mmCIF file of C-alpha atoms and ligand atoms in Angstrom:
data_model
loop_
_atom_site.group_PDB
_atom_site.id
_atom_site.type_symbol
_atom_site.label_atom_id
_atom_site.label_comp_id
_atom_site.label_asym_id
_atom_site.label_seq_id
_atom_site.Cartn_x
_atom_site.Cartn_y
_atom_site.Cartn_z
ATOM 1 C CA MET A 291 -4.662 149.857 28.361
ATOM 2 C CA SER A 292 -2.846 146.666 28.029
ATOM 3 C CA VAL A 293 0.450 145.705 30.011
ATOM 4 C CA PHE A 294 1.722 144.215 27.659
ATOM 5 C CA THR A 295 3.993 145.900 25.136
ATOM 6 C CA GLU A 296 4.060 146.039 21.276
ATOM 7 C CA GLU A 297 6.790 143.548 21.215
ATOM 8 C CA THR A 298 5.081 140.670 23.317
ATOM 9 C CA ARG A 299 1.947 142.044 20.863
ATOM 10 C CA ALA A 300 3.869 141.031 17.855
ATOM 11 C CA ARG A 301 5.017 138.139 18.834
ATOM 12 C CA ALA A 302 1.688 136.676 19.880
ATOM 13 C CA ARG A 303 0.581 137.244 16.551
ATOM 14 C CA GLU A 304 3.760 135.458 15.491
ATOM 15 C CA ILE A 305 3.288 132.350 17.783
ATOM 16 C CA ILE A 306 -0.556 132.367 16.173
ATOM 17 C CA ALA A 307 0.557 132.645 12.836
ATOM 18 C CA ARG A 308 2.576 129.240 13.464
ATOM 19 C CA TYR A 309 -0.630 127.386 13.797
ATOM 20 C CA PRO A 310 -3.482 126.332 10.797
ATOM 21 C CA ALA A 311 -6.442 129.460 11.019
ATOM 22 C CA ASP A 312 -8.618 127.155 12.498
ATOM 23 C CA ARG A 313 -6.395 125.838 15.503
ATOM 24 C CA SER A 314 -5.079 128.610 16.485
ATOM 25 C CA ARG A 315 -6.495 127.792 19.960
ATOM 26 C CA SER A 316 -3.022 125.450 20.446
ATOM 27 C CA ALA A 317 -1.355 128.095 20.308
ATOM 28 C CA LEU A 318 -2.498 128.571 24.149
ATOM 29 C CA LEU A 319 0.602 127.091 25.491
ATOM 30 C CA PRO A 320 3.554 129.185 23.956
ATOM 31 C CA LEU A 321 1.519 132.005 24.219
ATOM 32 C CA LEU A 322 1.502 131.558 28.273
ATOM 33 C CA HIS A 323 5.455 131.064 28.571
ATOM 34 C CA LEU A 324 5.285 134.569 26.132
ATOM 35 C CA VAL A 325 3.224 136.760 28.950
ATOM 36 C CA GLN A 326 5.211 134.962 32.174
ATOM 37 C CA SER A 327 8.035 135.931 29.920
ATOM 38 C CA GLU A 328 6.266 139.554 30.354
ATOM 39 C CA GLU A 329 5.043 139.345 34.191
ATOM 40 C CA GLY A 330 7.505 136.814 35.593
ATOM 41 C CA TYR A 331 4.185 134.897 36.105
ATOM 42 C CA VAL A 332 0.734 134.184 34.509
ATOM 43 C CA SER A 333 -1.524 137.240 36.357
ATOM 44 C CA PRO A 334 -5.257 137.823 35.311
ATOM 45 C CA ALA A 335 -4.452 140.400 32.922
ATOM 46 C CA GLY A 336 -2.069 137.828 31.373
ATOM 47 C CA VAL A 337 -5.142 135.447 30.606
ATOM 48 C CA GLU A 338 -7.535 138.140 29.419
ATOM 49 C CA PHE A 339 -4.229 138.863 26.967
ATOM 50 C CA CYS A 340 -4.559 135.080 25.627
ATOM 51 C CA ALA A 341 -8.066 135.071 25.998
ATOM 52 C CA GLU A 342 -8.227 137.549 23.789
ATOM 53 C CA VAL A 343 -6.036 137.501 21.166
ATOM 54 C CA LEU A 344 -7.340 133.636 20.495
ATOM 55 C CA GLY A 345 -10.751 134.395 20.754
ATOM 56 C CA LEU A 346 -10.968 131.820 23.797
ATOM 57 C CA ASN A 347 -12.289 133.101 27.661
ATOM 58 C CA LYS A 348 -10.731 133.930 30.709
ATOM 59 C CA ALA A 349 -12.218 130.335 32.303
ATOM 60 C CA GLN A 350 -10.819 128.172 29.238
ATOM 61 C CA VAL A 351 -7.588 129.563 29.395
ATOM 62 C CA GLY A 352 -7.456 129.855 33.478
ATOM 63 C CA ALA A 353 -8.068 125.891 33.386
ATOM 64 C CA VAL A 354 -4.819 125.158 31.200
ATOM 65 C CA ALA A 355 -2.770 127.409 32.669
ATOM 66 C CA THR A 356 -3.812 125.953 36.151
ATOM 67 C CA PHE A 357 -2.867 122.614 34.766
ATOM 68 C CA TYR A 358 0.646 123.136 34.503
ATOM 69 C CA THR A 359 3.191 123.230 37.042
ATOM 70 C CA MET A 360 5.325 125.457 34.883
ATOM 71 C CA TYR A 361 2.931 128.514 34.718
ATOM 72 C CA LYS A 362 3.372 130.617 37.604
ATOM 73 C CA ARG A 363 0.317 131.983 39.652
ATOM 74 C CA LYS A 364 2.234 134.709 41.560
ATOM 75 C CA PRO A 365 5.476 136.485 41.133
ATOM 76 C CA THR A 366 8.798 134.826 40.785
ATOM 77 C CA GLY A 367 12.123 135.466 41.159
ATOM 78 C CA ASP A 368 14.921 135.797 38.725
ATOM 79 C CA TYR A 369 15.653 132.367 39.448
ATOM 80 C CA LEU A 370 13.580 129.244 39.802
ATOM 81 C CA VAL A 371 15.433 126.663 41.538
ATOM 82 C CA SER A 372 13.921 123.195 41.545
ATOM 83 C CA VAL A 373 15.024 120.567 43.313
ATOM 84 C CA CYS A 374 14.160 116.482 41.921
ATOM 85 C CA THR A 375 12.388 114.794 45.063
ATOM 86 C CA ASN A 376 11.050 111.923 42.855
ATOM 87 C CA THR A 377 12.292 109.026 43.802
ATOM 88 C CA MET A 378 15.015 108.095 41.979
ATOM 89 C CA CYS A 379 16.802 111.474 43.025
ATOM 90 C CA ASN A 380 15.410 111.100 46.661
ATOM 91 C CA VAL A 381 16.749 107.941 47.489
ATOM 92 C CA LEU A 382 20.015 109.776 45.808
ATOM 93 C CA GLY A 383 19.802 112.752 48.789
ATOM 94 C CA GLY A 384 17.149 114.492 46.608
ATOM 95 C CA GLN A 385 15.157 115.458 50.060
ATOM 96 C CA GLU A 386 18.192 116.310 51.628
ATOM 97 C CA VAL A 387 19.558 118.771 49.496
ATOM 98 C CA TYR A 388 16.001 120.182 49.091
ATOM 99 C CA ASP A 389 15.636 120.526 53.119
ATOM 100 C CA THR A 390 18.994 122.293 52.893
ATOM 101 C CA LEU A 391 18.565 124.928 50.429
ATOM 102 C CA SER A 392 15.040 125.652 51.925
ATOM 103 C CA GLU A 393 16.366 126.180 55.569
ATOM 104 C CA HIS A 394 19.180 128.657 54.283
ATOM 105 C CA LEU A 395 17.334 130.632 52.035
ATOM 106 C CA GLY A 396 14.362 130.552 54.358
ATOM 107 C CA VAL A 397 11.412 129.866 52.042
ATOM 108 C CA GLY A 398 9.144 126.873 51.293
ATOM 109 C CA HIS A 399 7.733 125.441 48.313
ATOM 110 C CA ASP A 400 6.683 127.853 45.513
ATOM 111 C CA GLU A 401 8.110 130.517 47.500
ATOM 112 C CA THR A 402 10.495 133.536 46.485
ATOM 113 C CA THR A 403 13.240 134.814 48.938
ATOM 114 C CA GLU A 404 12.872 138.870 49.668
ATOM 115 C CA ASP A 405 15.377 139.677 47.522
ATOM 116 C CA GLY A 406 13.247 138.793 44.493
ATOM 117 C CA LYS A 407 15.825 136.697 43.261
ATOM 118 C CA ILE A 408 15.275 132.874 43.869
ATOM 119 C CA THR A 409 12.182 130.956 44.054
ATOM 120 C CA LEU A 410 12.614 127.169 45.177
ATOM 121 C CA GLU A 411 10.267 124.036 44.560
ATOM 122 C CA HIS A 412 10.133 120.686 45.168
ATOM 123 C CA ALA A 413 10.048 118.728 41.581
ATOM 124 C CA GLU A 414 8.437 115.589 40.439
ATOM 125 C CA CYS A 415 11.146 113.763 38.230
ATOM 126 C CA LEU A 416 13.139 116.078 35.736
ATOM 127 C CA ALA A 417 13.895 113.292 33.474
ATOM 128 C CA ALA A 418 17.768 112.806 34.290
ATOM 129 C CA CYS A 419 17.855 110.123 36.755
ATOM 130 C CA ASP A 420 20.952 109.111 35.087
ATOM 131 C CA TYR A 421 22.677 112.298 36.805
ATOM 132 C CA GLY A 422 20.736 112.105 40.484
ATOM 133 C CA PRO A 423 20.639 114.135 42.452
ATOM 134 C CA VAL A 424 19.350 116.863 40.127
ATOM 135 C CA MET A 425 18.571 120.516 40.108
ATOM 136 C CA THR A 426 17.392 122.605 37.687
ATOM 137 C CA VAL A 427 17.756 126.658 37.606
ATOM 138 C CA ASN A 428 15.682 128.054 34.999
ATOM 139 C CA TYR A 429 15.315 124.272 33.965
ATOM 140 C CA ASP A 430 18.666 123.841 32.880
ATOM 141 C CA PHE A 431 20.207 120.955 34.992
ATOM 142 C CA PHE A 432 23.091 120.847 37.969
ATOM 143 C CA ASP A 433 23.492 117.129 37.815
ATOM 144 C CA ASN A 434 24.678 114.992 40.514
ATOM 145 C CA VAL A 435 24.650 118.170 43.516
ATOM 146 C CA ASP A 436 24.709 117.672 46.538
ATOM 147 C CA PRO A 437 23.506 120.074 49.318
ATOM 148 C CA GLN A 438 26.956 121.988 49.611
ATOM 149 C CA ALA A 439 27.208 122.195 45.748
ATOM 150 C CA ALA A 440 23.743 123.270 46.076
ATOM 151 C CA LEU A 441 24.313 126.058 48.440
ATOM 152 C CA GLY A 442 26.711 126.766 45.974
ATOM 153 C CA VAL A 443 25.161 127.584 43.340
ATOM 154 C CA VAL A 444 22.350 129.383 44.887
ATOM 155 C CA GLU A 445 24.792 131.985 46.805
ATOM 156 C CA GLU A 446 26.304 132.701 43.592
ATOM 157 C CA LEU A 447 23.031 133.145 42.295
ATOM 158 C CA ARG A 448 22.481 135.594 44.720
ATOM 159 C CA ALA A 449 25.672 137.147 45.064
ATOM 160 C CA GLY A 450 24.980 138.388 41.066
ATOM 161 C CA GLY A 451 27.173 135.369 39.357
ATOM 162 C CA ARG A 452 25.826 133.148 36.882
ATOM 163 C CA PRO A 453 27.226 129.579 37.951
ATOM 164 C CA MET A 454 27.650 126.907 34.656
ATOM 165 C CA PRO A 455 24.922 124.789 34.538
ATOM 166 C CA THR A 456 26.162 120.358 33.873
ATOM 167 C CA ARG A 457 24.880 120.640 30.429
ATOM 168 C CA GLY A 458 22.984 122.881 28.149
ATOM 169 C CA ALA A 459 23.353 126.750 27.553
ATOM 170 C CA ARG A 460 24.497 129.348 29.650
ATOM 171 C CA LEU A 461 21.932 130.701 32.411
ATOM 172 C CA CYS A 462 19.524 133.286 31.744
ATOM 173 C CA THR A 463 16.465 134.566 34.003
ATOM 174 C CA LEU A 464 13.773 132.730 34.324
ATOM 175 C CA LYS A 465 11.200 135.233 32.005
ATOM 176 C CA GLU A 466 14.427 135.163 29.289
ATOM 177 C CA MET A 467 13.737 132.049 29.689
ATOM 178 C CA ALA A 468 10.175 132.104 29.163
ATOM 179 C CA ILE A 469 10.423 133.523 25.843
ATOM 180 C CA GLN A 470 12.601 130.273 24.722
ATOM 181 C CA LEU A 471 9.952 128.285 25.966
ATOM 182 C CA ALA A 472 7.125 130.306 23.925
ATOM 183 C CA GLY A 473 9.645 129.074 20.607
ATOM 184 C CA PHE A 474 11.840 131.788 20.106
ATOM 185 C CA ALA A 475 15.616 130.862 19.513
ATOM 186 C CA ASP A 476 18.262 132.236 21.988
ATOM 187 C CA GLU A 477 19.665 134.821 20.695
ATOM 188 C CA ARG A 478 23.089 135.020 22.651
ATOM 189 C CA ALA A 479 25.864 134.495 20.381
ATOM 190 C CA GLY A 480 26.753 130.572 21.188
ATOM 191 C CA ALA A 481 24.821 129.801 24.067
ATOM 192 C CA VAL A 482 23.096 127.238 21.614
ATOM 193 C CA ALA A 483 26.436 125.310 21.650
ATOM 194 C CA ASP A 484 27.162 125.762 25.286
ATOM 195 C CA GLY A 485 28.365 122.609 26.931
ATOM 196 C CA GLY A 486 27.511 119.148 25.010
ATOM 197 C CA PRO A 487 25.322 115.613 25.929
ATOM 198 C CA GLY A 488 26.976 114.155 29.092
ATOM 199 C CA GLU A 489 28.571 110.515 28.865
ATOM 200 C CA PRO A 490 25.305 108.575 30.701
ATOM 201 C CA THR A 491 23.091 110.164 28.215
ATOM 202 C CA LEU A 492 25.487 108.798 24.809
ATOM 203 C CA ARG A 493 25.811 105.453 26.718
ATOM 204 C CA GLY A 494 23.162 104.326 23.897
ATOM 205 C CA VAL A 495 25.077 106.135 21.254
ATOM 206 C CA ARG A 496 27.971 104.244 22.573
ATOM 207 C CA LEU A 497 26.682 100.767 22.506
ATOM 208 C CA ALA A 498 25.082 101.244 18.390
ATOM 209 C CA GLU A 499 28.456 102.037 17.912
ATOM 210 C CA GLN A 500 29.834 99.337 19.237
ATOM 211 C CA HIS A 501 27.869 96.994 17.653
ATOM 212 C CA GLY A 502 27.668 98.714 14.277
ATOM 213 C CA ILE A 503 24.586 99.579 14.517
ATOM 214 C CA SER A 504 24.986 103.503 15.050
ATOM 215 C CA VAL A 505 23.421 106.407 12.241
ATOM 216 C CA PRO A 506 25.890 107.022 9.835
ATOM 217 C CA GLY A 507 27.690 110.288 10.088
ATOM 218 C CA PHE A 508 25.245 111.467 13.588
ATOM 219 C CA ASP A 509 27.889 113.168 15.632
ATOM 220 C CA PRO A 510 26.163 113.984 19.239
ATOM 221 C CA ASN A 511 28.770 116.970 19.734
ATOM 222 C CA THR A 512 27.045 118.941 16.897
ATOM 223 C CA PRO A 513 25.362 121.742 18.296
ATOM 224 C CA ILE A 514 21.795 122.335 16.629
ATOM 225 C CA ARG A 515 22.151 124.419 13.843
ATOM 226 C CA SER A 516 21.148 127.852 13.297
ATOM 227 C CA LYS A 517 18.495 129.152 10.752
ATOM 228 C CA GLU A 518 21.693 131.490 9.100
ATOM 229 C CA ALA A 519 23.925 128.032 9.405
ATOM 230 C CA GLU A 520 20.816 126.116 7.545
ATOM 231 C CA ALA A 521 20.541 128.760 4.992
ATOM 232 C CA GLN A 522 23.694 128.622 3.829
ATOM 233 C CA LYS A 523 23.867 125.038 3.476
HETATM 234 S S1 FES B 731 14.045 110.956 39.974
HETATM 235 FE FE1 FES B 731 14.902 112.514 39.458
HETATM 236 S S2 FES B 731 15.213 113.098 37.387
HETATM 237 FE FE2 FES B 731 14.095 111.618 37.756
#
């Protein structure tokens, strides 16, 4: 019997329906996120499920699942803490942040604390060099962290709190994030409108405004509109 619920199967059908019938294998990436949302990682059963619904073989699915670091091959904690140790963050102290967390939590790269709360990993460039050193929790950003700030975040998480990221939506669990990565909306009221972009990100917009070449009516603080709001326009 499948370990996956009927809800997951229905979501899988919805994902596959987004692609042309003769291109259904393109649905593999979101489907891998979907199975990860139920089990917390891509298990052998998850690989088998994706292969079954897409008409692929397990070797084809496994080759994709092992290529991308966002697909986890063993159970993960509720919160995936990724510390950027790539060049820019590293010269600004990223490795120190990682080492401090690793020592404090007693886990190394891709390992999970005994309470099952936190998986730590060092990450390559997280595309936020202008805020380095950065770390993400379930892919939401904590900017300009130092060892003390990073410790504060993980301690709050272990105590059951949900510290607010510097930018973007409020935190959810890794399984909940995997559903969003599979292409389903964040259903929490107002979550999509949480947090605005930071000033370094807006630098280009500000310069365009100063030079009179900005896009008319563009408002960087306007949140992404929900489907309902779009329908009411
Ligand atoms: S080097 Fe850390 S975000 Fe780019």
